[in-house]
XYZ file of C-alpha atoms in Angstrom:
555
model
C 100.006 117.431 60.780
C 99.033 119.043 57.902
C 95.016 119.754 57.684
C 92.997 120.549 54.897
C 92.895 124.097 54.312
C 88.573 123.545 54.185
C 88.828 121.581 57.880
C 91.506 124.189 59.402
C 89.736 127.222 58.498
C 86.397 125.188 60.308
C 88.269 124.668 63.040
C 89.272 128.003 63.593
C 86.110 129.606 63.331
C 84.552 126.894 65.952
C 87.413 127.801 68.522
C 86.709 131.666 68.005
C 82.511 131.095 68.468
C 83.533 129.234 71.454
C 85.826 131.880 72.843
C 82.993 134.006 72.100
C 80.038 132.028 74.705
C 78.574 130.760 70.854
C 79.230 127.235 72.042
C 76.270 125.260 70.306
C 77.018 126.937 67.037
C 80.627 125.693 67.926
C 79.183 122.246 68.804
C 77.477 121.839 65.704
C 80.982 122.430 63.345
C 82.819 120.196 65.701
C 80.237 117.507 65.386
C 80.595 117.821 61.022
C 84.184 117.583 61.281
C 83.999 114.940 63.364
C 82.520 112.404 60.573
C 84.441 109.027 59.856
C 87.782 110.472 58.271
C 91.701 110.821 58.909
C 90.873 113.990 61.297
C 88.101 112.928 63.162
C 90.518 112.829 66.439
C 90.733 116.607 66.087
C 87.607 117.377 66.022
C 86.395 114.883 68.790
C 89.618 115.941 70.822
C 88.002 120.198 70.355
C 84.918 119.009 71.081
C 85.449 116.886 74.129
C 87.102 120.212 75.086
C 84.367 122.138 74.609
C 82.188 120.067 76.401
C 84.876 119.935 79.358
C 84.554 124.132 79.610
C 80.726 123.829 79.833
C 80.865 121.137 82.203
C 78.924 118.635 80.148
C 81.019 115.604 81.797
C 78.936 112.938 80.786
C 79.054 113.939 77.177
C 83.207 114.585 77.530
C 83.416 111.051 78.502
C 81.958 109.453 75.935
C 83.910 111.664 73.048
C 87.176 110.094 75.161
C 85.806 106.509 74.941
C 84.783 107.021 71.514
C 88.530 108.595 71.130
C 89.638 105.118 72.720
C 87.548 102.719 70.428
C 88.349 104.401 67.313
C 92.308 104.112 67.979
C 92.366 101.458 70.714
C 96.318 101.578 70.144
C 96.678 105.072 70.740
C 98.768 106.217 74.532
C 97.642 110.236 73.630
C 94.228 109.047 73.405
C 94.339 106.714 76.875
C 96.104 109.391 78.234
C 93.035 111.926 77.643
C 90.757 109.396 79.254
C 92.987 108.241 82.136
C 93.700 111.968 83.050
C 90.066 112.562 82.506
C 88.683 109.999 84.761
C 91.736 110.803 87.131
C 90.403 114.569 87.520
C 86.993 113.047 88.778
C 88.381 110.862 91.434
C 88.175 107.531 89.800
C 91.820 107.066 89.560
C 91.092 103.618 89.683
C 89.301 103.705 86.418
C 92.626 105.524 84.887
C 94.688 102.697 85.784
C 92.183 100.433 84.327
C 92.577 102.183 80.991
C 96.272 102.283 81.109
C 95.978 98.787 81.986
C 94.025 98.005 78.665
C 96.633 99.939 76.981
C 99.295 98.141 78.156
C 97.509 94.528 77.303
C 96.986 95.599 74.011
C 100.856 97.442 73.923
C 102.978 95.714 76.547
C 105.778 97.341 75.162
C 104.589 101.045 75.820
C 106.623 102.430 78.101
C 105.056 105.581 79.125
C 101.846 103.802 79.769
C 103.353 101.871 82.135
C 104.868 104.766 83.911
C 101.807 106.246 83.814
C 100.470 103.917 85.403
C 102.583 103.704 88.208
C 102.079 107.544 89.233
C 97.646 106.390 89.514
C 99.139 103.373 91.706
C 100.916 105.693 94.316
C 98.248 108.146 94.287
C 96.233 105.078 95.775
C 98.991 103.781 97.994
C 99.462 100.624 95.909
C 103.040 101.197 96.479
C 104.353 97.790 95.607
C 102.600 97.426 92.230
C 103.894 101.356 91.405
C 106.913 99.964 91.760
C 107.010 96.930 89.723
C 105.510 99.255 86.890
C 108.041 101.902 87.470
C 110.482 98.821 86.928
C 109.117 97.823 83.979
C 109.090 101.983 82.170
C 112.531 100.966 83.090
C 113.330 98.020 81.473
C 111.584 99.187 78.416
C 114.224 101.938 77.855
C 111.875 104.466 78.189
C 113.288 107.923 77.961
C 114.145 110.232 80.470
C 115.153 107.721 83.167
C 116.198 110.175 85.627
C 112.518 111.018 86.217
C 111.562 107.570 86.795
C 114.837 107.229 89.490
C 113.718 110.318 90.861
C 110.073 108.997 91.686
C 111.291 105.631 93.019
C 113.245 107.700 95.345
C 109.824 109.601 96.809
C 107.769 106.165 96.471
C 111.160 104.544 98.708
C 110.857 106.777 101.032
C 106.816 106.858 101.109
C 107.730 102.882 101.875
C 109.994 103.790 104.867
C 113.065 102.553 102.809
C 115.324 105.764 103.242
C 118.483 103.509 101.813
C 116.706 102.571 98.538
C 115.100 106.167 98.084
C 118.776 107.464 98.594
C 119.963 104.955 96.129
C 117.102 106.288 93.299
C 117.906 110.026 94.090
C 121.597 109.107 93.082
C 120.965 106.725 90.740
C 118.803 109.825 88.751
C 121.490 112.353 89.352
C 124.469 109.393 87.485
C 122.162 109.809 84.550
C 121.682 113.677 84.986
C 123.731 115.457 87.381
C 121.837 118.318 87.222
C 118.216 117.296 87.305
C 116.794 119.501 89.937
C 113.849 117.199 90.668
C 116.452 114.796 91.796
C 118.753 117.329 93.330
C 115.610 118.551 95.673
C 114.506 115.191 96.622
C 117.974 114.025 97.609
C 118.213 117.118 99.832
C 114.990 116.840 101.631
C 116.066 113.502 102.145
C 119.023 114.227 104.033
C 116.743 117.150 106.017
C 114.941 114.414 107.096
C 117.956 112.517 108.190
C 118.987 115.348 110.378
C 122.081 116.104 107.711
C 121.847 119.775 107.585
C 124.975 120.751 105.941
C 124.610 118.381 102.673
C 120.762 119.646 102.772
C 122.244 122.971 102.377
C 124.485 122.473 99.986
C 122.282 120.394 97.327
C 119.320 123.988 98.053
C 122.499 126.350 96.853
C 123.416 123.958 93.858
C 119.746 124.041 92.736
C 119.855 127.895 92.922
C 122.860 128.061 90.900
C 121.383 126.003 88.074
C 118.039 127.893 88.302
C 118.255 131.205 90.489
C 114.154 131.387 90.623
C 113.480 127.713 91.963
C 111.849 129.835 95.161
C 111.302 126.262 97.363
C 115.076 126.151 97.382
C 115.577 129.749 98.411
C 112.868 129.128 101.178
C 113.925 125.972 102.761
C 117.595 127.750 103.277
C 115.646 129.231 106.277
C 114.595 125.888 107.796
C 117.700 123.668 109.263
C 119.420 125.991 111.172
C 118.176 129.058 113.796
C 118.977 132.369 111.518
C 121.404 134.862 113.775
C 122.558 137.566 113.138
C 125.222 136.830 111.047
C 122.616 135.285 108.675
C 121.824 138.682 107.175
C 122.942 137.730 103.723
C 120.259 134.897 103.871
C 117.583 137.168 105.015
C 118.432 139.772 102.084
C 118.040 136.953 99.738
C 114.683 135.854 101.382
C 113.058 139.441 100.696
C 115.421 139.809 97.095
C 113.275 136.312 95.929
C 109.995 137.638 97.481
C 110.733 141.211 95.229
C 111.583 139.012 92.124
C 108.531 136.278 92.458
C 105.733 139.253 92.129
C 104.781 137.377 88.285
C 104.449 133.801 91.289
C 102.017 134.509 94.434
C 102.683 130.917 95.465
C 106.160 131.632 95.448
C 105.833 134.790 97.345
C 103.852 132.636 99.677
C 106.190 130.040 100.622
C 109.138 133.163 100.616
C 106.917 135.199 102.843
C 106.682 131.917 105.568
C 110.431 131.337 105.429
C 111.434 134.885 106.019
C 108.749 134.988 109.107
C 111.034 132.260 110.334
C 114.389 134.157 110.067
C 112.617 136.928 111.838
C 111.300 134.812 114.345
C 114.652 133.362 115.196
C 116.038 136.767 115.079
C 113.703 137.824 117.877
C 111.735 140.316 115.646
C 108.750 139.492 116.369
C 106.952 142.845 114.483
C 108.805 142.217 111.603
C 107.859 138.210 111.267
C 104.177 139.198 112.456
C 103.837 141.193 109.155
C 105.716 138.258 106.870
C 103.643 135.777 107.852
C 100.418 137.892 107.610
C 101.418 138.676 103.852
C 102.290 134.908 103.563
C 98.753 134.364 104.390
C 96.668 136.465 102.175
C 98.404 135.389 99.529
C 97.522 132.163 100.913
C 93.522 132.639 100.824
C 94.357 133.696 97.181
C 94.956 129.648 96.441
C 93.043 128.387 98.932
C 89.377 127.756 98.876
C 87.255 129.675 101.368
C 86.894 128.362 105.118
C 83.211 128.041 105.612
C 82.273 127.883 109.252
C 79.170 127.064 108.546
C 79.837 123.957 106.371
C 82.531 123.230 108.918
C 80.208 122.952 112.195
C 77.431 120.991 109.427
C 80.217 118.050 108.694
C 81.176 117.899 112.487
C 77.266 117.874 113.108
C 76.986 114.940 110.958
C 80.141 112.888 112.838
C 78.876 113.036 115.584
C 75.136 112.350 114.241
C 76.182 109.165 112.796
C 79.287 107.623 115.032
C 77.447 107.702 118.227
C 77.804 104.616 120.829
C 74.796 102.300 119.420
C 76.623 102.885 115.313
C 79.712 101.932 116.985
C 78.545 98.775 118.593
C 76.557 97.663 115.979
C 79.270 97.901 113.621
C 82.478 96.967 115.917
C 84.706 94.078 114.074
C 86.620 90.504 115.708
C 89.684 91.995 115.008
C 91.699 91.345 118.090
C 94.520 93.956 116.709
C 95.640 97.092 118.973
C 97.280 99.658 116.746
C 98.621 102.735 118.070
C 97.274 106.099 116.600
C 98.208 109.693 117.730
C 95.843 112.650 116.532
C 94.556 115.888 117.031
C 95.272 119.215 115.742
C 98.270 119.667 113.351
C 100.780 121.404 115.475
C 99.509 120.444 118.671
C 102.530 118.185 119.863
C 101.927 114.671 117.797
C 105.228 114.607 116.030
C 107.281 115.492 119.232
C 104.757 113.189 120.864
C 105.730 110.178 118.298
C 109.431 111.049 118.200
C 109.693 110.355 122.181
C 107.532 107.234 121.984
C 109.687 105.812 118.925
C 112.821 105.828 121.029
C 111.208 103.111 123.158
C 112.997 99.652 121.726
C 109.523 98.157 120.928
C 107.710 100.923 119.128
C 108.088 102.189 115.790
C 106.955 105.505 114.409
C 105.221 105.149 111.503
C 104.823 109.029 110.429
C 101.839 109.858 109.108
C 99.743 106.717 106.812
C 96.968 107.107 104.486
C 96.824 103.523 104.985
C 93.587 103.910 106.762
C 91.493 106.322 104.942
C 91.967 104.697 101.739
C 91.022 101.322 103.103
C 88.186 102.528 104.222
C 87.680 104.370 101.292
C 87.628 100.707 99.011
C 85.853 98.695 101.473
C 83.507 100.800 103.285
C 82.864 103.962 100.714
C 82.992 107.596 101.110
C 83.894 109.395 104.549
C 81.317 109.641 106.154
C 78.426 109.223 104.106
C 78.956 105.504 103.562
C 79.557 104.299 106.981
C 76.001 105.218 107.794
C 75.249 101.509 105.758
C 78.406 99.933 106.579
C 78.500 96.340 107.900
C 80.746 94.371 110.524
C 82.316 92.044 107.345
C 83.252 95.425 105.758
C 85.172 96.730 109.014
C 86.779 93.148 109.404
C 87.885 93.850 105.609
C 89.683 97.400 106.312
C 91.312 95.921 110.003
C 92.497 92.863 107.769
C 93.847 94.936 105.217
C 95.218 97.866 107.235
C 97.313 95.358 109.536
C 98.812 93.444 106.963
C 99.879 96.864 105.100
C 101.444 98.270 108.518
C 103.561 94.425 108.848
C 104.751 95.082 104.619
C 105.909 98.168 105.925
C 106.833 97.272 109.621
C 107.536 93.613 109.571
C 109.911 93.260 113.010
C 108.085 96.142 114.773
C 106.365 95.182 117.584
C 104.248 98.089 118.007
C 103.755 100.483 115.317
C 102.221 104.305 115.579
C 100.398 105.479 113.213
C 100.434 109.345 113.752
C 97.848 110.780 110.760
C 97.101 113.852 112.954
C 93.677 114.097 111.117
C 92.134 110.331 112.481
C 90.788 112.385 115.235
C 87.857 112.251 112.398
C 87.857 108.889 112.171
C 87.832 108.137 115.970
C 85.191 106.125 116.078
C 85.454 104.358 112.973
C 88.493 103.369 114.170
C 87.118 101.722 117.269
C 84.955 99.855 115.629
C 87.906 98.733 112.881
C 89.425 97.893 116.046
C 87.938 97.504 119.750
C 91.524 97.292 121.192
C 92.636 100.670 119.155
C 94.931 102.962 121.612
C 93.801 106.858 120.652
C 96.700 109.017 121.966
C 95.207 112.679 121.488
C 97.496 115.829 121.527
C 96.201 118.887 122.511
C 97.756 122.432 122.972
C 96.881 125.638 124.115
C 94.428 127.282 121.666
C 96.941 130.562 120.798
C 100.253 128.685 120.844
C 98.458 126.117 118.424
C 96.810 129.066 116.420
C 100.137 130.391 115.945
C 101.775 127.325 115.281
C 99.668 126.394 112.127
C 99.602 130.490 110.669
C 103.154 130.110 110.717
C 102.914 127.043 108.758
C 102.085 126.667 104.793
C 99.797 124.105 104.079
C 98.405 122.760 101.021
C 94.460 123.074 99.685
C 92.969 120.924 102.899
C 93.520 123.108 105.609
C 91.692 126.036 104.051
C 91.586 127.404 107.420
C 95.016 127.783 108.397
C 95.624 130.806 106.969
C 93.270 132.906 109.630
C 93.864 133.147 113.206
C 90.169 133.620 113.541
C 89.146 129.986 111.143
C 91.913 128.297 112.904
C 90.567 128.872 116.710
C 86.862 127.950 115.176
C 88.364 124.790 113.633
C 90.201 124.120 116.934
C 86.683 124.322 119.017
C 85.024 122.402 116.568
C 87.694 119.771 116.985
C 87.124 119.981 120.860
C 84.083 119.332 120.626
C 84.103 115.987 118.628
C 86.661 115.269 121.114
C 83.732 115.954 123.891
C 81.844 113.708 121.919
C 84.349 110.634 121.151
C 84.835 111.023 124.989
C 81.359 109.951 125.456
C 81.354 106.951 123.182
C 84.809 105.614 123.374
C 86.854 107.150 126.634
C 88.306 103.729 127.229
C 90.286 103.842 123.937
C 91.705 107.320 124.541
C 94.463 109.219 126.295
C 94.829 112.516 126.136
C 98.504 114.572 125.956
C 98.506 117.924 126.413
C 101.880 119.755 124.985
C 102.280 121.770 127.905
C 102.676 119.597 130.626
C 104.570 116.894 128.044
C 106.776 119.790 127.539
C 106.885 120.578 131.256
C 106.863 116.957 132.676
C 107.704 114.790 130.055
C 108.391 111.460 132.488
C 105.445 111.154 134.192
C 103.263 111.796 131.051
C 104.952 109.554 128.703
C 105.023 106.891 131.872
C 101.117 107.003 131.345
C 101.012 106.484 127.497
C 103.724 104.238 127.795
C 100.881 102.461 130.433
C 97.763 103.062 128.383
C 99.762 101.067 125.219
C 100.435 98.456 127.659
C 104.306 98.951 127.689
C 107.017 98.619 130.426
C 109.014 101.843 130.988
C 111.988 102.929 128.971
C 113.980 105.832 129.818
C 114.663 105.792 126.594
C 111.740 107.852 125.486
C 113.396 111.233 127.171
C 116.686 110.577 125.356
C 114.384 110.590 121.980
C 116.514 113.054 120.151
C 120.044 111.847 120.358
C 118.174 108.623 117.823
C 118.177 108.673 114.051
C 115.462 108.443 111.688
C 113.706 109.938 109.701
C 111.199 113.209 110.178
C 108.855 113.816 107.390
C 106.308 116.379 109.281
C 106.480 120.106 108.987
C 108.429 119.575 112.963
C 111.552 117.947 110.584
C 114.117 120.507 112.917
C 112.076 121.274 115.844
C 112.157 117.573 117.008
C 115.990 117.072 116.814
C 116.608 119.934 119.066
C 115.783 117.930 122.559
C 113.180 118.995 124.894
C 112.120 122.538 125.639
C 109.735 125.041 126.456
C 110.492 127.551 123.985
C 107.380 126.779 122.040
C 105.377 127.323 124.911
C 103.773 130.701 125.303
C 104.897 131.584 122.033
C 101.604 133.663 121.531
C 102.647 136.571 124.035
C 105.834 137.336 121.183
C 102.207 138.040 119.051
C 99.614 139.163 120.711
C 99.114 142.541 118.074
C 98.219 139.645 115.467
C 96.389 137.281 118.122
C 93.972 140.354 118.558
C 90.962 139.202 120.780
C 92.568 135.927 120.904
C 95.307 136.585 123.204
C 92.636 137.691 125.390
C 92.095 135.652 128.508
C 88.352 134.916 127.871
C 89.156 133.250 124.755
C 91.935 130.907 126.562
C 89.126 130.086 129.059
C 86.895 129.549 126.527
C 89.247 126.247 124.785
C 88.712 125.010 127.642
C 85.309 125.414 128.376
């Protein structure tokens, strides 16, 4: 667009004073160019920006309703408030304003796709869909994008036909769309197809050489031998070539600890996945032991047994949820269980929390007010969600590892809920999640130190729920599942209420799909070889490999 020379030259000076911290003086030229005119958008647009650096939110808002009101027509303008209210949570509140945009423009295209990446953010998976459909039928451009997404929300939706179909369906359209390309081969990791997995992660490198998550997930379906040293020169070549990318060298760091773990070098994958880790607390935010033992405090402060009985629903449901500590045996856990012909595994829902979270109100805080009619609500909602998804399953587990938060909330959702914990020795489980990359919510996975803090602050809510609710919970513990798998999963098998199935030990000769971080481990049959891992580590473990701090997870 071309500006008046007069307005331009204003609106270069007010970006330079607020470059330079002279942000009222830059306010007050924003606010003159901002009168009634052709450019007013501009200047509200630099404004609203201005106020977004400074943290005035209030005040941003209202320049992106204003934005809104003057050009009620405009996508770029519902897009600023949308992604606006988005950034503070109320995603919600962005679909609503897509939503107006769309009543006003039906035919707008990219609203409508817009809006079905807020509806999957909140699990609304069905309506995503239908407004993915309808960027479709619209023509909108770039089609392979919206194929690509119906393929993640498919398989999100336990549909791992249709979210093959989409991948393909995108890669007709653009054969090389790498988005597509990297879906469709995580797909078939999932599946347990390792060789097409591996071929779709080389095609991806040889249309873009740098795409590092291809590189690193070369590492992941098959144990590395020795006459994988090509792969392993490739693994340090991308970490060398990724210095301008930390989060590359990150995830290239974890996969080449893997190779070296497989190749029985233990010294060698000690020191990759310690580098993979610092650069780790580079992206993460700080663990805070302090805050950490304050929000426990305050679970167990407000779920005690008179909250829970006060608040306990009618809902006659008995859903199946397996928790604990990531890493500590739930996926293997769920895996064996699935094979029984009467229970499906579920993977890991968000079904829950974000019932909860529309009925009932922030984790925790809200609960402290919540009624009986709201519980009712979130069991209502949450079993009719888990039958859309599940409709011939008799018995469904939901395995959301982090519900052991929610472990009495979920009691009182549901009276009949069965709680299978997992729990793991404290070093094997330590090691287990440093060797793991995780995204921003497990801020203390990347220290060996955090991690055995988190995992005795989880014990002891466990002490706690133990008190309140022992009834609804059984408790696995990897090592003797691991050990003796039959008379273990004859117990859960009891505790559900189910008949025996030997089955369950034949769990890995099933299909399937596997969408945890355990996507290989869990094909592979039964074994120990994950047990006593830590003593291949014990000049990393440091004190914790000491046999006071064993004793004292158990304490």
């Amino acid at each position: 667009m071309n500006l008046p020379s007069d307005f331009r030259d204003a609106l270069i000076e007010a970006r330079k004073m607020s470059l330079q911290g002279r942000f009222l003086e830059a306010e007050r030229i924003y606010r003159t160019l901002a009168a009634p005119g052709p450019h007013r958008g501009i200047a509200l647009e630099a404004l609203a920006e201005l106020y977004l650096h400074q943290e005035r939110l209030d005040e941003a808002h209202h320049i992106f309703k204003d934005l809104t009101e003057d050009e009620p027509d405009s996508l770029h303008y519902s897009g600023l408030l949308a992604n606006f209210l988005d950034s503070l949570g109320q995603t919600q509140g962005a679909i609503d304003e897509y939503q107006r945009l769309i009543e006003r423009r039906p035919e707008q295209a990219v609203a409508h796709f817009n809006k079905a990446l807020l509806l999957k953010k909140l699990q609304q998976n069905t309506a995503a869909m239908d407004a993915y459909e309808e960027a479709l039928r619209l023509g909108i451009d770039g089609q392979e994008e919206v194929y690509s997404n119906m393929g993640v929300l498919y398989s999100e939706m336990q549909d791992a036909d249709r979210a093959r179909e989409m991948y393909e369906k995108a890669l007709e359209i653009a054969p090389g769309y790498v988005p597509a390309l990297f879906n469709l081969a995580g797909h078939f990791e999932e599946s347990g197809e390792k060789e097409p997995a591996i071929e779709l992660y080389e095609r991806i490198l040889a249309i873009d050489p740098r795409h590092w998550k291809s590189l690193a997930r070369l590492a992941y379906p098959a144990r590395i031998t020795a006459d994988d040293q090509a792969l392993v020169e490739r693994l340090q070549a991308g970490i060398e070539n990724m210095k301008d990318d930390p989060r590359a060298q990150e995830g290239l760091y974890f996969a080449l600890g893997k190779a070296y773990d497989d190749l029985e070098s233990y010294d060698k994958a000690g020191g990759a996945y310690v580098a993979a880790n610092e650069l780790s607390k580079q992206r993460v935010r700080p663990y805070s032991p302090e805050a950490t033992e304050e929000a426990f405090d305050r679970l167990i402060e407000i779920f005690d047994s008179s909250w829970i009985e006060r608040c306990t629903s009618a809902s006659e449901a008995s859903p199946i949820f397996i928790c604990g500590m990531y890493r500590s045996g739930s996926t293997l856990l769920e895996r064996m269980l699935g094979a029984h012909p009467e229970i499906t595994a579920a993977g890991e829902l968000n079904a829950l929390a974000l019932s909860v979270a529309r009925h009932v109100g922030a984790f925790p805080q809200a609960a402290t007010g919540a009624k009986r009619e709201q519980l009712q609500r979130v069991a209502d909602e949450y079993v009719a969600e888990v039958k859309q998804l599940f409709p011939d399953a008799p018995f469904v587990i939901d395995k959301q590892p982090d519900n052991f938060l929610r472990a009495g909330l979920i009691r009182a959702i549901f009276p009949g809920a069965k709680i299978i914990r997992t729990r793991r020795d404290l070093r094997d489980n330590c090691l287990s999640l440093y060797f793991q990359q995780f995204d921003l919510a497990a801020s203390y996975s990347n220290d060996l130190q955090y991690i055995a803090h988190y995992y005795r602050q989880h014990e002891r809510l466990f002490d706690h729920w133990q008190t309140c609710i022992a009834e609804n919970i059984c408790t696995v513990d990897y090592e003797e599942l691991v050990e003796s798998p039959e008379p273990v999963l004859r117990r859960v098998l009891e505790f559900i209420g189910l008949e025996w199935d030997a089955s369950v030990l034949e769990f890995h000769k099933g299909g399937g799909m596997v969408k945890t971080a355990s996507i290989w481990q869990v094909r592979q049959g039964l074994h120990t070889g994950s047990r006593e891992r830590w003593r291949n580590y014990e000049a990393i473990l440091g004190e914790l490999a000491q046999p006071a701090s064993a004793e004292a997870e158990k304490a």
